[in-house]
């Protein structure tokens, strides 16, 4: 196969879910696309910017056959050769746990030009949609974005380090590791730290669970929360004007009984 002169692949961040949270540059790239290969967490409304483009779903859904990363890479290159202008549309930002760098390495090895158009990552936009300021002045001096599930399917060791810090912790792909995450934070005496879980954030299917490290597993069961979700751990959670009253209430309730913040 030989790249034609017009072959170009744009890795485009589609934002966290709300179709309005895409960049102007992203919309322009979609309008020019001949082929769009898109992931599961993409708002389908974004595809309407390219009514004439060929649309290829390459997402991974639990219980369905999903394409391997190698198959996806090969498809991108095949379409770039055949159609020229390809958009690889990804959830959030392509470089935040999006395997964007791997795709670029593969595509460029065929001499095909690539461009990255950043997207608004769910790691920031989903907490923001609940009024959580990850670095609220006077409360948090940094935030960590960590994957709950590494390439070897294990919990990232960074969670141990993060649990010892005063940073706000944002965990993606962490729902199946929640028990381990809670155990680590408890080990470092962080049972009282406010914790929020936001599923399908910024979409009409959004679900929210609030609690502390000590209570969050029960909250997940009560509210039937599952992936895709973001876990936010830190004092900034209870500082949100949207969430503050929840924490004021549980403080009052628990102080009636034991004078402790559950
Ligand atoms: C493979 S990562 C991709 C992250 C993406 N590149 C980004 O910047 O948002 C997928 C994980 O992101 C999180 N995620 C993405 N969109 C989300 C949303 N709308 N609500 C909650 N979590 C989301 C979930 O933890 C999900 O399992």
Coordinates of C-alpha atoms and ligand atoms in Angstrom, one line a residue:
X1 CA 0.0 0.0 0.0
X2 CA 1.2 3.5 -0.8
X3 CA -0.1 6.7 0.9
X4 CA -1.8 9.0 -1.5
X5 CA -0.7 12.6 -1.2
X6 CA -4.0 13.6 0.4
X7 CA -3.9 10.9 3.1
X8 CA -4.3 12.4 6.5
X9 CA -5.5 11.1 9.8
X10 CA -6.8 13.5 12.5
X11 CA -7.0 12.2 16.0
X12 CA -9.9 14.1 17.4
X13 CA -11.0 14.5 21.0
X14 CA -14.8 14.4 21.0
X15 CA -15.2 15.6 24.6
X16 CA -16.7 13.9 27.6
X17 CA -20.2 13.1 26.3
X18 CA -22.2 16.4 26.0
X19 CA -22.1 17.0 22.2
X20 CA -21.6 20.7 22.8
X21 CA -18.3 20.1 24.5
X22 CA -16.3 19.7 21.3
X23 CA -13.9 22.3 20.0
X24 CA -14.6 24.5 16.9
X25 CA -11.5 23.0 15.4
X26 CA -13.0 19.5 16.0
X27 CA -16.2 20.4 14.3
X28 CA -14.3 21.6 11.3
X29 CA -12.3 18.4 11.1
X30 CA -15.5 16.4 11.2
X31 CA -17.0 18.4 8.4
X32 CA -14.0 17.7 6.2
X33 CA -13.8 14.0 7.0
X34 CA -14.4 11.3 4.4
X35 CA -14.3 8.5 7.0
X36 CA -14.9 8.7 10.8
X37 CA -13.8 5.8 13.0
X38 CA -15.5 6.4 16.4
X39 CA -15.5 5.0 19.9
X40 CA -18.2 3.9 22.2
X41 CA -18.2 7.0 24.5
X42 CA -18.8 9.4 21.6
X43 CA -22.0 11.4 21.4
X44 CA -23.7 10.1 18.2
X45 CA -24.9 13.7 17.6
X46 CA -21.3 14.6 16.6
X47 CA -21.6 12.3 13.6
X48 CA -24.3 14.6 12.1
X49 CA -21.6 17.2 11.3
X50 CA -20.5 14.8 8.6
X51 CA -23.6 13.5 6.8
X52 CA -21.7 12.2 3.8
X53 CA -18.8 10.6 5.6
X54 CA -18.5 6.9 6.0
X55 CA -18.9 6.0 9.7
X56 CA -17.2 3.1 11.3
X57 CA -17.8 2.0 14.9
X58 CA -14.7 0.6 16.5
X59 CA -15.7 0.9 20.2
X60 CA -15.5 -1.6 22.9
X61 CA -18.7 -2.7 24.6
X62 CA -18.9 -5.2 27.4
X63 CA -20.3 -8.5 26.2
X64 CA -19.8 -7.7 22.5
X65 CA -17.0 -8.7 20.2
X66 CA -14.7 -5.7 20.2
X67 CA -11.8 -5.0 17.8
X68 CA -8.3 -5.3 19.1
X69 CA -6.1 -2.2 19.0
X70 CA -4.1 -3.8 16.1
X71 CA -7.3 -4.2 14.1
X72 CA -8.2 -0.6 14.7
X73 CA -4.8 0.6 13.7
X74 CA -5.0 -1.4 10.4
X75 CA -8.5 -0.1 9.7
X76 CA -7.4 3.6 10.1
X77 CA -4.5 3.1 7.7
X78 CA -6.7 1.2 5.2
X79 CA -9.3 4.0 5.1
X80 CA -6.6 6.7 4.9
X81 CA -5.2 5.0 1.8
X82 CA -8.6 4.5 0.2
X83 CA -10.4 7.7 1.2
X84 CA -7.6 10.3 2.1
X85 CA -9.1 12.3 4.9
X86 CA -9.8 10.2 8.0
X87 CA -10.9 11.3 11.5
X88 CA -10.3 9.0 14.4
X89 CA -12.9 10.3 16.9
X90 CA -12.2 9.5 20.5
X91 CA -13.9 10.2 23.8
X92 CA -12.5 13.1 25.9
X93 CA -8.9 13.8 24.8
X94 CA -7.0 11.4 22.6
X95 CA -3.9 11.6 24.8
X96 CA -5.5 11.0 28.2
X97 CA -5.8 7.2 28.4
X98 CA -6.9 7.3 24.8
X99 CA -4.1 5.2 23.1
X100 CA -3.7 8.2 20.8
X101 CA 0.1 8.0 20.8
X102 CA 0.1 4.3 19.8
X103 CA -2.2 5.0 16.9
X104 CA 0.0 7.9 15.7
X105 CA 3.1 5.8 15.8
X106 CA 1.5 3.1 13.7
X107 CA -0.1 5.5 11.2
X108 CA 3.0 7.5 10.7
X109 CA 5.1 4.4 10.0
X110 CA 3.1 4.3 6.7
X111 CA 4.2 7.8 5.9
X112 CA 0.7 9.2 6.5
X113 CA 0.4 12.7 8.0
X114 CA -1.3 12.9 11.4
X115 CA -2.8 15.8 13.4
X116 CA -4.1 15.8 17.0
X117 CA -7.0 18.0 17.9
X118 CA -7.3 18.1 21.7
X119 CA -10.6 17.3 23.3
X120 CA -12.0 18.2 26.7
X121 CA -11.1 15.3 28.9
X122 CA -13.8 13.7 31.0
X123 CA -11.2 13.8 33.8
X124 CA -11.8 17.5 34.2
X125 CA -15.2 18.1 32.5
X126 CA -17.1 15.5 34.4
X127 CA -16.1 16.8 37.9
X128 CA -16.7 20.3 36.7
X129 CA -20.2 19.5 35.6
X130 CA -20.9 18.7 39.3
X131 CA -19.3 22.0 40.4
X132 CA -16.1 20.3 41.6
X133 CA -13.1 22.5 41.2
X134 CA -10.2 20.1 41.2
X135 CA -7.7 22.7 42.4
X136 CA -9.9 25.0 44.5
X137 CA -7.6 27.6 45.9
X138 CA -6.8 27.0 49.6
X139 CA -8.2 23.4 49.4
X140 CA -6.1 21.5 46.8
X141 CA -2.8 22.3 45.3
X142 CA -2.8 19.6 42.6
X143 CA -4.7 16.9 41.1
X144 CA -3.7 13.4 39.8
X145 CA -5.5 11.6 37.0
X146 CA -4.9 7.9 37.4
X147 CA -6.1 4.8 35.6
X148 CA -7.8 2.2 37.8
X149 CA -6.9 -0.5 35.3
X150 CA -3.4 -0.6 33.8
X151 CA -2.4 -2.4 30.6
X152 CA -1.7 -5.5 32.8
X153 CA -5.3 -5.2 34.2
X154 CA -4.0 -4.3 37.6
X155 CA -4.7 -1.3 39.7
X156 CA -2.0 1.4 39.1
X157 CA 0.6 1.6 41.8
X158 CA 0.2 5.3 41.6
X159 CA -3.0 5.0 43.7
X160 CA -0.7 4.0 46.7
X161 CA 1.3 7.2 46.2
X162 CA -1.7 9.4 45.6
X163 CA -3.4 8.1 48.7
X164 CA -0.5 9.5 50.7
X165 CA -0.7 12.9 49.2
X166 CA -3.1 15.8 49.8
X167 CA -3.9 16.1 46.1
X168 CA -7.3 15.7 44.5
X169 CA -7.4 12.2 43.0
X170 CA -9.4 11.5 39.8
X171 CA -9.6 7.8 38.8
X172 CA -10.7 6.7 35.4
X173 CA -11.6 3.1 34.6
X174 CA -11.6 2.4 38.4
X175 CA -15.1 0.9 39.1
X176 CA -14.0 -2.7 39.0
X177 CA -11.2 -1.8 41.4
X178 CA -13.2 0.2 43.8
X179 CA -12.7 -2.3 46.7
X180 CA -9.0 -2.1 46.3
X181 CA -9.0 1.7 46.0
X182 CA -11.0 2.1 49.2
X183 CA -8.7 -0.3 51.1
X184 CA -5.7 1.7 50.1
X185 CA -7.1 5.0 51.2
X186 CA -8.3 3.5 54.4
X187 CA -4.8 2.1 55.0
X188 CA -3.6 5.7 55.0
X189 CA -6.4 6.8 57.3
X190 CA -8.4 8.6 54.6
X191 CA -11.8 7.0 55.4
X192 CA -13.4 10.5 56.0
X193 CA -12.3 12.0 52.6
X194 CA -15.3 13.1 50.5
X195 CA -15.7 10.9 47.4
X196 CA -17.9 11.3 44.4
X197 CA -18.6 8.8 41.6
X198 CA -20.1 10.2 38.4
X199 CA -21.3 7.8 35.7
X200 CA -22.0 9.0 32.2
X201 CA -21.1 12.5 33.2
X202 CA -22.4 15.5 31.1
X203 CA -24.9 13.2 29.3
X204 CA -28.6 12.8 29.9
X205 CA -27.9 9.4 31.5
X206 CA -25.7 10.9 34.2
X207 CA -25.8 9.3 37.6
X208 CA -24.2 10.5 40.8
X209 CA -23.1 8.9 44.0
X210 CA -21.8 10.8 47.0
X211 CA -20.1 9.7 50.2
X212 CA -16.8 9.3 51.8
X213 CA -14.1 6.6 51.2
X214 CA -15.8 4.6 54.0
X215 CA -19.3 4.8 52.6
X216 CA -18.8 4.9 48.8
X217 CA -19.0 1.1 48.2
X218 CA -22.4 1.0 49.8
X219 CA -23.4 4.1 47.7
X220 CA -22.4 2.3 44.5
X221 CA -24.7 -0.6 45.4
X222 CA -27.6 1.6 46.5
X223 CA -27.4 3.7 43.3
X224 CA -26.5 0.9 41.0
X225 CA -23.5 2.8 39.6
X226 CA -21.2 1.2 37.0
X227 CA -18.8 2.2 34.2
X228 CA -18.2 4.5 32.5
X229 CA -17.6 6.5 35.6
X230 CA -15.1 8.8 37.3
X231 CA -14.1 8.6 40.9
X232 CA -13.1 11.9 42.5
X233 CA -11.5 11.7 45.9
X234 CA -10.6 14.9 47.9
X235 CA -11.8 17.7 50.1
X236 CA -12.8 19.7 46.9
X237 CA -15.8 17.4 46.5
X238 CA -17.6 18.8 49.5
X239 CA -16.7 22.3 48.4
X240 CA -18.9 22.2 45.3
X241 CA -21.8 24.5 45.7
X242 CA -24.0 21.8 44.1
X243 CA -22.8 19.0 46.5
X244 CA -22.1 21.0 49.6
X245 CA -25.6 20.5 51.2
X246 CA -25.2 16.7 51.0
X247 CA -22.0 16.9 53.0
X248 CA -23.4 19.4 55.5
X249 CA -26.3 17.0 56.1
X250 CA -24.2 13.9 56.6
X251 CA -22.0 15.8 59.0
X252 CA -25.0 17.0 61.1
X253 CA -26.5 13.5 61.0
X254 CA -23.3 11.7 62.1
X255 CA -22.4 14.3 64.7
X256 CA -25.8 13.6 66.4
X257 CA -24.8 10.0 66.9
X258 CA -21.0 9.9 67.4
X259 CA -19.6 13.3 66.7
X260 CA -17.7 11.9 63.8
X261 CA -17.8 12.6 60.1
X262 CA -18.7 9.3 58.6
Ligands
LIG1 C1 -10.4 4.7 28.0 S1 -10.7 6.0 29.1 C2 -10.7 7.4 27.9 C3 -10.7 8.7 28.6 C4 -10.8 9.9 27.6 N1 -9.7 9.9 26.7 C5 -10.9 11.2 28.3 O1 -10.0 12.1 28.2 O2 -11.9 11.5 28.9 C6 -12.4 5.7 29.4 C7 -12.8 6.1 30.8 O3 -13.0 7.5 31.0 C8 -14.0 7.8 31.9 N2 -15.1 8.5 31.2 C9 -15.1 8.9 29.9 N3 -16.2 9.6 29.7 C10 -16.9 9.6 30.8 C11 -18.2 10.2 31.2 N4 -18.9 10.9 30.3 N5 -18.6 10.0 32.5 C12 -17.8 9.4 33.4 N6 -16.7 8.8 33.1 C13 -16.2 8.9 31.8 C14 -14.4 6.4 32.5 O4 -13.7 6.2 33.6 C15 -14.1 5.5 31.3 O5 -14.0 4.2 31.8

